[in-house]
Every structure is written in structure tokens, then in C-alpha cells.
Short mmCIF file of C-alpha atoms in Angstrom, two decimals:
data_model
loop_
_atom_site.label_atom_id
_atom_site.label_comp_id
_atom_site.label_asym_id
_atom_site.label_seq_id
_atom_site.Cartn_x
_atom_site.Cartn_y
_atom_site.Cartn_z
CA LEU A 1 -2.06 12.88 -16.87
CA TYR A 2 0.81 15.39 -16.79
CA ILE A 3 3.90 15.67 -14.99
CA ASN A 4 4.68 19.61 -13.65
CA TYR A 5 9.20 18.91 -12.41
CA SER A 6 8.81 22.56 -11.42
CA TYR A 7 10.24 22.16 -8.03
CA ILE A 8 13.35 19.91 -9.51
CA LEU A 9 14.50 22.83 -10.87
CA LYS A 10 17.74 25.05 -9.60
CA ASN A 11 15.56 28.29 -10.47
CA PHE A 12 12.74 26.91 -7.83
CA ILE A 13 14.51 25.07 -5.38
CA GLY A 14 18.20 26.12 -5.23
CA LYS A 15 21.73 24.50 -5.25
CA ASN A 16 19.63 20.91 -4.89
CA GLY A 17 18.10 21.33 -8.07
CA ILE A 18 19.16 20.80 -11.70
CA THR A 19 18.79 22.71 -15.10
CA LYS A 20 17.20 21.81 -17.86
CA ASN A 21 20.63 21.56 -19.67
CA ASP A 22 21.08 18.25 -17.11
CA LEU A 23 17.85 16.66 -18.78
CA THR A 24 19.09 17.58 -22.01
CA LYS A 25 22.34 16.16 -21.99
CA LEU A 26 20.65 12.65 -21.35
CA LYS A 27 18.79 12.88 -23.94
CA GLU A 28 20.71 9.91 -26.23
CA LYS A 29 20.56 7.42 -23.29
CA GLY A 30 16.91 8.40 -23.39
CA ILE A 31 16.09 7.75 -27.27
CA GLU A 32 18.63 4.56 -26.70
CA ALA A 33 16.54 3.27 -23.69
CA ILE A 34 14.02 3.27 -25.76
CA ARG A 35 15.01 2.49 -29.67
CA ASN A 36 15.63 -0.83 -26.79
CA LEU A 37 12.47 -0.94 -25.55
CA LYS A 38 11.23 -1.12 -29.30
CA LYS A 39 13.71 -3.90 -29.74
CA LYS A 40 11.82 -6.33 -27.64
CA LYS A 41 8.81 -5.21 -27.92
CA LYS A 42 7.60 -8.39 -28.57
CA GLU A 43 9.15 -9.99 -25.26
CA LEU A 44 8.27 -7.43 -23.40
CA GLY A 45 3.98 -8.52 -23.86
CA PHE A 46 3.07 -5.25 -21.15
CA ILE A 47 3.96 -3.21 -23.92
CA GLN A 48 0.86 -5.19 -26.05
CA LEU A 49 -1.84 -5.52 -23.22
CA PRO A 50 -3.08 -1.79 -23.67
CA SER A 51 -4.26 -3.49 -27.90
CA LYS A 52 -5.97 -6.97 -26.24
CA ILE A 53 -9.78 -5.04 -26.61
CA ARG A 54 -11.14 -8.22 -27.99
CA GLU A 55 -9.77 -10.39 -24.40
CA ALA A 56 -11.11 -7.94 -22.80
CA LYS A 57 -14.27 -7.79 -23.87
CA LYS A 58 -14.91 -11.54 -23.61
CA ILE A 59 -13.70 -10.78 -20.08
CA LEU A 60 -16.10 -8.31 -19.75
CA GLU A 61 -18.83 -10.64 -21.58
CA PHE A 62 -18.23 -13.37 -19.05
CA ALA A 63 -18.31 -11.15 -15.80
CA GLN A 64 -22.13 -9.96 -17.10
CA LYS A 65 -22.98 -12.99 -17.02
CA ASN A 66 -22.10 -14.23 -13.81
CA LYS A 67 -21.61 -11.24 -11.14
CA SER A 68 -25.15 -11.04 -10.09
CA LYS A 69 -24.97 -14.78 -9.15
CA TYR A 70 -22.44 -14.61 -5.83
CA ASN A 71 -22.35 -12.24 -3.70
CA ASN A 72 -18.64 -12.38 -2.92
CA PHE A 73 -15.20 -12.29 -5.26
CA ILE A 74 -12.62 -13.68 -3.18
CA LEU A 75 -8.71 -13.16 -4.78
CA ILE A 76 -6.52 -15.66 -4.23
CA GLY A 77 -3.52 -14.49 -5.32
CA ILE A 78 0.65 -11.92 -3.75
CA GLY A 79 2.41 -9.35 -5.34
CA GLY A 80 1.48 -8.73 -8.56
CA SER A 81 -1.22 -10.86 -9.25
CA ALA A 82 -2.52 -8.81 -6.06
CA LEU A 83 -1.68 -5.73 -5.01
CA GLY A 84 -2.82 -4.22 -8.72
CA ASN A 85 -6.31 -5.98 -8.45
CA LYS A 86 -6.54 -3.82 -5.01
CA ALA A 87 -5.32 -0.90 -6.10
CA LEU A 88 -7.96 -0.44 -9.34
CA PHE A 89 -10.48 -1.69 -6.80
CA GLU A 90 -10.13 1.38 -4.04
CA ALA A 91 -9.33 3.63 -7.08
CA LEU A 92 -12.92 3.00 -8.98
CA CYS A 93 -15.34 1.56 -6.99
CA HIS A 94 -16.79 3.04 -4.22
CA PRO A 95 -14.08 3.57 -1.12
CA PHE A 96 -17.40 1.09 0.64
CA HIS A 97 -18.29 -1.05 -1.84
CA ASN A 98 -18.03 -3.48 0.73
CA LEU A 99 -20.52 -2.49 2.97
CA LEU A 100 -23.12 -1.36 0.22
CA PRO A 101 -26.50 -3.93 -0.33
CA LYS A 102 -25.99 -5.07 -3.21
CA GLU A 103 -28.30 -3.11 -5.28
CA LYS A 104 -26.58 -0.08 -4.30
CA ARG A 105 -23.52 -1.90 -5.54
CA ASN A 106 -25.03 -2.54 -9.04
CA GLY A 107 -25.79 -5.91 -8.60
CA THR A 108 -22.00 -6.56 -8.37
CA PRO A 109 -20.10 -8.99 -5.67
CA ARG A 110 -17.85 -8.31 -2.89
CA PHE A 111 -14.50 -7.95 -3.24
CA PHE A 112 -12.38 -9.41 -0.82
CA ILE A 113 -7.88 -10.76 -1.59
CA LEU A 114 -6.23 -13.45 0.87
CA ASP A 115 -2.80 -11.95 0.04
CA ASN A 116 -0.98 -13.34 2.92
CA VAL A 117 -0.94 -17.07 4.89
CA ASP A 118 -1.38 -15.61 8.46
CA PRO A 119 -3.60 -18.15 9.50
CA ASP A 120 -5.59 -15.61 12.62
CA VAL A 121 -6.81 -13.70 8.78
CA ILE A 122 -7.37 -17.22 7.26
CA GLU A 123 -8.96 -18.76 9.69
CA LYS A 124 -11.92 -15.49 10.44
CA PHE A 125 -12.65 -14.61 6.97
CA LEU A 126 -13.23 -18.22 6.34
CA GLU A 127 -15.37 -17.87 9.50
CA THR A 128 -17.36 -14.80 8.22
CA VAL A 129 -18.03 -14.66 4.95
CA SER A 130 -19.96 -17.42 2.83
CA ILE A 131 -17.68 -19.25 0.50
CA LYS A 132 -21.26 -20.58 -0.72
CA ARG A 133 -22.10 -17.79 -2.20
CA SER A 134 -18.39 -16.94 -3.66
CA ILE A 135 -16.41 -17.23 -6.86
CA ILE A 136 -13.17 -17.54 -6.26
CA ASN A 137 -10.02 -16.54 -8.58
CA VAL A 138 -6.57 -18.06 -7.87
CA ILE A 139 -3.94 -16.26 -9.78
CA SER A 140 -0.90 -17.44 -10.17
CA LYS A 141 2.12 -16.64 -12.94
CA SER A 142 3.77 -20.10 -12.80
CA GLY A 143 1.02 -21.97 -11.50
CA THR A 144 3.55 -22.77 -8.04
CA THR A 145 3.66 -19.27 -5.63
CA THR A 146 3.60 -21.06 -2.32
CA GLU A 147 1.54 -18.55 -0.77
CA THR A 148 -1.18 -18.84 -3.34
CA ILE A 149 -1.24 -22.93 -3.29
CA ALA A 150 -1.96 -22.72 0.72
CA ASN A 151 -4.29 -20.77 0.22
CA PHE A 152 -6.07 -22.62 -2.38
CA PHE A 153 -6.00 -25.87 -0.86
CA ILE A 154 -8.20 -24.43 2.45
CA VAL A 155 -10.22 -22.17 0.48
CA LEU A 156 -10.85 -25.67 -1.93
CA LYS A 157 -11.71 -27.93 0.87
CA LYS A 158 -13.97 -25.23 2.81
CA LEU A 159 -15.46 -24.95 -1.00
CA VAL A 160 -16.21 -28.80 -1.74
CA ASN A 161 -17.53 -29.51 2.27
CA LYS A 162 -19.98 -26.52 1.27
CA VAL A 163 -21.39 -27.16 -2.64
CA GLY A 164 -20.10 -30.54 -2.88
CA ASP A 165 -17.93 -31.98 -6.13
CA PRO A 166 -18.84 -31.53 -9.00
CA TYR A 167 -20.91 -27.96 -7.86
CA TYR A 168 -17.65 -25.94 -7.05
CA LYS A 169 -15.86 -26.08 -10.33
CA GLY A 170 -18.37 -23.41 -11.42
CA HIS A 171 -17.31 -21.64 -7.92
CA LEU A 172 -13.37 -21.01 -9.66
CA ILE A 173 -11.61 -19.24 -12.65
CA ILE A 174 -8.44 -19.64 -12.36
CA THR A 175 -5.86 -17.40 -13.81
CA THR A 176 -2.52 -18.31 -14.71
CA ASP A 177 0.70 -19.39 -17.06
CA PRO A 178 -0.97 -20.20 -20.92
CA LYS A 179 1.01 -24.26 -20.93
CA LYS A 180 3.04 -24.77 -17.81
CA GLY A 181 2.57 -25.06 -13.85
CA PHE A 182 0.50 -26.83 -11.80
CA LEU A 183 -2.57 -24.49 -12.03
CA ARG A 184 -2.48 -25.20 -15.76
CA ASP A 185 -2.41 -28.66 -15.30
CA VAL A 186 -5.65 -28.46 -12.61
CA VAL A 187 -7.26 -26.25 -15.26
CA LYS A 188 -7.06 -29.51 -17.86
CA LYS A 189 -7.40 -32.60 -16.13
CA GLU A 190 -11.27 -30.30 -13.75
CA LYS A 191 -12.08 -28.31 -17.13
CA ILE A 192 -12.51 -24.80 -14.40
CA VAL A 193 -12.49 -21.63 -16.12
CA SER A 194 -9.34 -19.96 -16.96
CA PHE A 195 -8.42 -17.17 -17.87
CA LYS A 196 -4.16 -16.89 -19.76
CA ILE A 197 -1.31 -14.80 -18.55
CA PRO A 198 1.01 -13.94 -21.51
CA GLU A 199 4.07 -15.78 -20.74
CA ASN A 200 5.93 -12.73 -21.57
CA VAL A 201 4.21 -10.89 -18.65
CA GLY A 202 6.05 -10.35 -15.13
CA GLY A 203 3.84 -10.83 -12.42
CA ARG A 204 4.86 -6.73 -11.44
CA PHE A 205 3.60 -5.82 -15.31
CA SER A 206 0.43 -7.64 -15.46
CA VAL A 207 -1.65 -5.61 -13.73
CA LEU A 208 -3.11 -4.80 -17.45
CA SER A 209 -3.79 -8.91 -18.42
CA PRO A 210 -6.64 -10.84 -16.90
CA VAL A 211 -4.57 -10.99 -14.08
CA GLY A 212 -6.18 -7.18 -13.04
CA LEU A 213 -9.15 -7.33 -15.19
CA VAL A 214 -11.30 -10.50 -14.27
CA SER A 215 -11.58 -8.93 -10.69
CA SER A 216 -11.89 -5.22 -11.69
CA ALA A 217 -14.93 -6.44 -14.64
CA PHE A 218 -16.68 -8.65 -12.10
CA VAL A 219 -17.28 -5.15 -9.15
CA GLY A 220 -18.29 -2.84 -12.82
CA ILE A 221 -14.99 -1.44 -13.55
CA ASP A 222 -14.93 0.26 -17.36
CA ILE A 223 -11.89 -2.18 -18.79
CA ILE A 224 -11.64 -1.54 -21.92
CA LYS A 225 -11.52 2.38 -20.79
CA LEU A 226 -9.38 1.29 -18.83
CA LEU A 227 -6.66 -0.59 -21.86
CA LYS A 228 -7.70 2.67 -24.27
CA GLY A 229 -6.07 4.83 -21.51
CA ALA A 230 -3.69 2.38 -21.69
CA SER A 231 -2.84 2.67 -24.92
CA TYR A 232 -3.26 6.64 -25.48
CA MET A 233 0.11 6.34 -22.70
CA ARG A 234 1.62 3.73 -24.67
CA LYS A 235 1.51 6.24 -28.21
CA LEU A 236 3.30 9.11 -25.60
CA CYS A 237 5.81 6.44 -23.89
CA GLU A 238 7.74 6.35 -27.63
CA ASN A 239 8.07 9.66 -28.33
CA GLU A 240 11.91 10.39 -28.39
CA ASP A 241 11.60 14.35 -27.41
CA ILE A 242 10.95 14.08 -23.69
CA GLU A 243 8.59 16.85 -23.01
CA LYS A 244 5.84 15.25 -24.82
CA ASN A 245 7.09 11.83 -23.29
CA PRO A 246 5.86 11.72 -19.20
CA ALA A 247 7.66 7.96 -18.52
CA LEU A 248 11.07 9.19 -20.62
CA LEU A 249 10.58 12.44 -18.11
CA PHE A 250 9.93 10.64 -15.07
CA ALA A 251 12.23 8.02 -15.30
CA LEU A 252 15.71 10.37 -16.60
CA ILE A 253 14.53 12.97 -13.25
CA ASN A 254 15.29 10.03 -10.62
CA TYR A 255 18.20 8.63 -12.79
CA ILE A 256 19.89 12.34 -12.50
CA PHE A 257 18.75 12.30 -7.98
CA MET A 258 19.31 8.74 -7.35
CA LYS A 259 23.74 9.20 -6.95
CA LYS A 260 22.37 11.73 -4.08
CA ARG A 261 18.98 10.41 -3.35
CA ASN A 262 18.49 6.92 -3.13
CA ILE A 263 14.56 7.19 -1.14
CA LEU A 264 11.83 8.13 -3.76
CA VAL A 265 8.73 8.70 -1.37
CA MET A 266 5.12 8.65 -3.72
CA PHE A 267 3.16 11.36 -1.51
CA SER A 268 -0.22 10.46 -2.75
CA TYR A 269 -3.30 13.38 -1.89
CA SER A 270 -5.85 11.31 -2.79
CA GLN A 271 -6.83 8.26 -0.25
CA LYS A 272 -8.33 6.20 -3.13
CA MET A 273 -4.64 6.16 -5.08
CA SER A 274 -3.39 4.98 -1.36
CA SER A 275 -3.02 1.05 -3.02
CA PHE A 276 -1.78 2.33 -6.19
CA VAL A 277 1.27 4.21 -3.78
CA ASP A 278 1.87 0.29 -2.81
CA TRP A 279 1.45 -1.28 -6.11
CA PHE A 280 4.34 1.08 -7.63
CA LEU A 281 6.54 -0.05 -4.50
CA GLN A 282 6.45 -3.48 -5.86
CA LEU A 283 6.80 -2.09 -9.81
CA TRP A 284 10.01 0.16 -8.78
CA ALA A 285 11.70 -1.64 -5.67
CA GLU A 286 11.60 -5.36 -7.54
CA SER A 287 12.20 -4.14 -11.33
CA LEU A 288 15.03 -1.65 -10.16
CA GLY A 289 17.02 -2.96 -7.26
CA LYS A 290 19.56 -4.86 -8.45
CA ASN A 291 23.42 -5.45 -8.97
CA GLY A 292 23.65 -2.21 -6.32
CA PHE A 293 21.64 -0.19 -8.23
CA GLY A 294 18.03 0.97 -6.90
CA THR A 295 16.42 3.22 -5.27
CA THR A 296 13.82 2.95 -1.90
CA PRO A 297 10.46 3.50 -2.68
CA VAL A 298 8.28 5.00 0.14
CA LYS A 299 4.44 5.18 0.40
CA ALA A 300 2.94 8.73 2.30
CA ILE A 301 0.09 9.35 1.93
CA GLY A 302 -1.30 13.42 2.71
CA THR A 303 -2.74 14.42 4.83
CA ILE A 304 -2.34 11.75 6.92
CA ASP A 305 1.30 11.54 6.53
CA GLN A 306 2.04 15.22 7.20
CA HIS A 307 1.32 14.30 10.74
CA SER A 308 3.93 11.65 10.87
CA GLN A 309 6.47 11.41 8.03
CA LEU A 310 6.90 14.74 7.41
CA GLN A 311 9.19 15.99 9.86
CA LEU A 312 11.92 13.89 9.18
CA TYR A 313 11.21 15.53 5.17
CA MET A 314 12.09 18.52 6.53
CA ASP A 315 14.21 18.01 8.73
CA GLY A 316 16.20 15.01 8.60
CA PRO A 317 18.48 13.54 6.15
CA ASP A 318 18.75 15.51 2.37
CA ASP A 319 18.40 11.74 0.34
CA LYS A 320 14.80 12.19 -1.12
CA LEU A 321 13.48 12.46 -4.14
CA PHE A 322 9.30 13.22 -3.40
CA CYS A 323 6.91 12.56 -6.01
CA PHE A 324 3.68 13.96 -5.64
CA VAL A 325 0.25 11.94 -7.08
CA SER A 326 -2.35 14.51 -7.42
CA VAL A 327 -5.78 14.49 -8.16
CA ASP A 328 -7.88 18.06 -10.11
CA LYS A 329 -10.96 16.67 -9.82
CA PHE A 330 -12.96 15.51 -6.86
CA GLU A 331 -16.45 14.14 -6.78
CA SER A 332 -16.98 15.19 -3.92
CA GLU A 333 -16.22 18.73 -1.87
CA ILE A 334 -18.32 18.58 1.26
CA GLU A 335 -18.60 22.06 2.98
CA ILE A 336 -17.75 22.59 6.37
CA PRO A 337 -19.87 23.78 8.89
CA PRO A 338 -19.25 27.18 10.59
CA PHE A 339 -18.95 26.36 14.05
CA GLY A 340 -15.79 28.00 14.75
CA PHE A 341 -12.05 28.31 13.35
CA ASP A 342 -13.02 31.58 11.07
CA TYR A 343 -10.31 30.49 8.21
CA LEU A 344 -13.01 27.16 8.06
CA ASN A 345 -15.85 28.21 8.12
CA ASN A 346 -18.37 27.32 5.02
CA LYS A 347 -14.68 26.73 3.54
CA LYS A 348 -15.17 22.68 1.54
CA LEU A 349 -13.23 19.43 2.30
CA LEU A 350 -11.41 19.90 -0.61
CA GLU A 351 -10.06 23.04 -0.59
CA LEU A 352 -8.96 22.18 3.17
CA LEU A 353 -7.35 19.36 0.99
CA LYS A 354 -6.01 20.99 -1.74
CA ALA A 355 -3.96 23.47 0.56
CA GLU A 356 -2.52 21.43 2.44
CA GLU A 357 -0.96 19.63 -0.85
CA LYS A 358 0.02 23.58 -1.93
CA ALA A 359 2.03 23.69 2.10
CA THR A 360 3.46 20.44 1.98
CA ARG A 361 5.08 21.33 -1.67
CA THR A 362 6.10 24.25 -1.16
CA ALA A 363 7.20 23.63 2.66
CA LEU A 364 9.28 21.28 1.44
CA LYS A 365 10.65 23.23 -2.06
CA GLU A 366 11.78 26.54 1.04
CA ARG A 367 13.97 24.09 2.38
CA GLY A 368 15.36 22.88 -1.37
CA LYS A 369 13.87 19.38 -0.66
CA PRO A 370 13.45 18.09 -5.11
CA SER A 371 10.07 17.12 -6.08
CA ILE A 372 7.97 16.37 -9.10
CA THR A 373 3.88 16.24 -9.24
CA ILE A 374 2.03 13.32 -11.99
CA HIS A 375 -1.51 15.79 -11.89
CA ILE A 376 -4.61 13.40 -12.27
CA PRO A 377 -7.01 14.86 -13.82
CA GLU A 378 -9.72 13.00 -12.60
CA ILE A 379 -9.62 9.12 -11.30
CA THR A 380 -11.56 7.04 -13.98
CA PRO A 381 -10.47 4.38 -15.75
CA TYR A 382 -9.42 5.87 -18.66
CA HIS A 383 -6.67 8.46 -16.82
CA ILE A 384 -6.01 5.61 -13.75
CA GLY A 385 -5.29 3.28 -17.68
CA GLU A 386 -2.50 6.70 -18.65
CA PHE A 387 -1.11 6.47 -14.78
CA ILE A 388 -0.49 2.66 -14.91
CA PHE A 389 1.60 2.61 -18.00
CA MET A 390 3.38 5.29 -17.48
CA LEU A 391 5.00 4.34 -14.68
CA GLU A 392 5.73 0.65 -16.14
CA TYR A 393 7.26 2.37 -19.14
CA ALA A 394 8.84 4.62 -16.87
CA THR A 395 10.51 2.02 -15.11
CA ALA A 396 11.07 -0.14 -18.09
CA ILE A 397 12.98 3.12 -19.23
CA MET A 398 15.03 3.31 -16.18
CA GLY A 399 16.21 -0.73 -16.85
CA GLU A 400 17.42 0.56 -19.64
CA LEU A 401 19.46 3.38 -18.73
CA LEU A 402 21.11 1.10 -15.55
CA LYS A 403 21.98 -1.63 -17.64
CA ILE A 404 19.50 -4.50 -15.99
CA ASN A 405 17.39 -6.57 -16.48
CA ALA A 406 14.31 -4.93 -14.79
CA PHE A 407 11.60 -7.99 -15.33
CA ASP A 408 12.97 -10.76 -13.05
CA GLN A 409 13.61 -10.96 -9.61
CA PRO A 410 16.38 -13.07 -9.56
CA GLY A 411 17.55 -12.31 -5.14
CA VAL A 412 13.66 -13.50 -4.33
CA GLU A 413 14.89 -16.99 -4.86
CA ARG A 414 17.19 -17.98 -2.32
CA GLY A 415 13.72 -17.06 0.34
CA LYS A 416 11.24 -19.15 -1.72
CA THR A 417 14.25 -22.05 -2.08
CA LEU A 418 14.48 -22.07 2.24
CA THR A 419 10.77 -22.03 2.64
CA LYS A 420 10.59 -24.53 0.75
CA ALA A 421 13.24 -26.64 2.43
CA LEU A 422 11.98 -26.05 5.57
CA MET A 423 8.40 -27.40 4.58
CA GLY A 424 10.08 -30.72 3.68
CA GLU A 425 10.44 -29.96 0.45
CA GLU A 426 12.59 -33.61 -0.79
CA LYS A 427 14.78 -32.30 -3.44
CA LEU A 428 15.76 -30.27 -1.11
CA LYS A 429 16.83 -32.58 2.31
CA GLU A 430 20.10 -31.68 2.24
CA GLU A 431 19.84 -28.56 2.33
CA ARG A 432 16.46 -28.49 5.15
CA GLN A 433 19.45 -30.49 7.61
CA LYS A 434 22.00 -27.18 6.90
CA PHE A 435 19.32 -24.71 7.01
CA LEU A 436 18.28 -26.54 10.42
CA LYS A 437 21.54 -25.97 11.69
CA GLU A 438 21.64 -22.34 11.48
CA ILE A 439 17.85 -21.83 12.85
CA LYS A 440 19.43 -23.61 15.65
CA LYS A 441 22.60 -21.41 16.18
CA TYR A 442 20.38 -18.34 15.79
CA GLU A 443 17.84 -19.42 18.50
CA GLU A 444 20.09 -20.15 20.76
CA SER A 445 22.05 -17.24 20.20
CA PRO A 446 23.03 -16.02 23.70
CA TYR A 447 22.57 -12.60 22.31
CA LYS A 448 19.19 -11.46 23.19
CA VAL A 449 17.45 -8.96 25.66
#
């Protein structure tokens, strides 16, 4: 994996670009950030995750023993307890995995995620998918995530009705904090299979922990190679030379451009990487959007968004930095039959995809719009491990550069408190009364058209 940063340089894009000297000037800041992260290594558990091969082997062993027993793997989680799982599944499994017969899935279950509390979706899901033939992985670091617990209770009721007590326990896996929280208490009381999320690993940095590894192992992803790729990238990320450290380069480029460009567009020219863009959006926004800092990450997928967003990017406000995600080698090429359109005759679909990627990047460059490209050699567990760790470490470096804590999310807490108050949590009675007045005021407002 490498980053091509030619199209942020003045000698390529003109006045909107920077010079290599601008990057060099930040060398000391970058080195300080990396040294600070090294000092905090023990408290930043995500840095240790690539070394947890022994734990990954236990997960693999458990999955191999159990995956053929079930037709469905249902994950109940939200945010960092779902986005990475979806990204790994979509990148590394057959794009129509759930439509294949079991033998063509190598005996692995179909994979579903319940990550929202939309009642229409949950009800229709439970009407459609056989709970009796499912294994259910409930994931919450705190063990008290409101949406996850609500969905868990709904699914649990149906599961107990279908298979009975105590047999329902064999259909459950709980991934949560090793010591505390409601879900940990459930594990202890009911003797349910459990995997531990390290105390020093936050949700959005947890995809290489049991959070992401359990579901990946069940659907046949090589989680050992995934960790080995991350481990290789970790060595590069601790290098103090910008030219040898893609995470440092990524962070410094964003740090320089954020003063005038507060939007970061991640433009993936691989549909299989689409959900990794969603995963990155949470990682970047929730880690760095603090104290008035932060850039807004935006998702774009090539070629689809050439026909929706590109007009804005070409002729709209000049406030964006672009990050292309390019896969060098695809599994398929597919020849286009010669039924007309001479420029398409006997060309490959892959040639068209690559031509459109190059054309979009060049068109933006001609307008002086800065872009970098992350090149992934091929979509394999190893290279995806590199990709994940590089972006996690770059986010942590960015936190150091901005002098903010990239590992908390204080802005999210107020909404959680108000939700619990409105739902009737006993200790929030007073808050509830105030909130109900505010809701009434809003609902009775005359400002409606």
C-alpha cells in the first residue's frame, strides 16, 4: 500500500498546491506526534491489536467448529460495533455472498447486521430470517448501548420462543468489556460464550479486535493475514521519516490543507471498498471533530458519483481535499461485446473503470483541486489490514497535531442523555420535564409551511 501525493504539489496543480518544503517544515511536529503516541502505547490499545495472533487463533478455532451449524450470522451493534464488520464483509467476501447456496459459501453462514432501531426494518427482518438457524453476535463496548440493547431484547424474545430455555444460549455470542457493563453481567449469569473488547480500545478503533474478527472468521475471512497486514503497517507508522510513513504523510497533508479546505472527500474506485469509506467517515469525524477543529468527511464512489457529486467538485466552492482509493489489481476484467460504440469494442470493463478514475483525478487536477491517492495493490486480508491500521494511526497522529483527544466523543453524550430522559429513565425525571416542554414548544411552533 502506498500514497501518491503528486496532485497536491504546486508543480502539478499550480497555486492551490503546496511544496515538499511545506511538508518538511512540519517534520518536527510530525516526529513529536509519533513519539507522543509511542509513549501512550499502553493506553492506546488499538496499537497492540495486530500482535494479538493467539487470540485471533482462538476466535478462528471457535468459528471453524461452529460456522457450519448455522445458516445465518446476525450481528447486533451500532457505530464502531458494526461499520467495520460490514466493511470487512463487503470487501473480502463474494459481493453476493448471501444469495449463494451454502456449498458455494464454503459452508459459511449468511451475514446480516442490525445496527438501527427502525421498527419497519427490524420487524420485516424477523419475519424473513429464521432465528432458529442463526447465531447472534451482540456487540457493545459499554454493554449498555441503548439501540443495541433494545434490538438484543427483541431478537432474544423471538429466539427463546423458537428454541426455548436453555437452548437459546447456544445461539448467542456476546462481545463486550472484559469486566463491567450489563452485557458482561449477562455473560456471567447465563454462561454465554463471550469475547472481550480490551478496556483501552474504543469502538471506532476496534475493528481489529474481537469486534471485527468474530464475524469475519465466521464468514471465512483470513483474520490472521488481516492482522499480519496491520502489523506490517504498524512498523511503517512508527517510522519518523515522512517518505517512509504513509500514516504520517496522510495526517500532515490533511493538517496543512484543513485551514482552507474543511471537507475531505474520500472517493473510492472500488465498489467493494464502499463500506470502508463509511467506516472511515466515523473514524475521522468522531475522533477529530472537537474544540472547533475537524474536517467533514464525505463519501463518493466511482463511477457512480461522477454522475451526482462531481459537478459540485469541479465548479462549486473550492473547499475540498480529495482522497482517491484505488485498487491496482481486480479479480475480474470482463470484456465488453462489440455491439457498437467503437471506443468500447472489445475493451474490458476494468479498463473503463480505470480510465474513469484517471479522467476524474486529472479533471480535478486541471481545475487546481488537490488530491492524494491511496493505492491498494489488491483487495486481500493482508492489504486490508494495512489500510485499516494506516488510517487509524493517521487519525491518532492528527489528534496529536491538533492537540485534541482523538479517543473520546463528548459531543455525542448530550443526545444520549436526552433520549434516555424521554424514554423514561428514572434518574432523569427532572431532565425529562424540561425536555418535554422544549418538544411541546417546537411542535406547537407556528413556523410550519
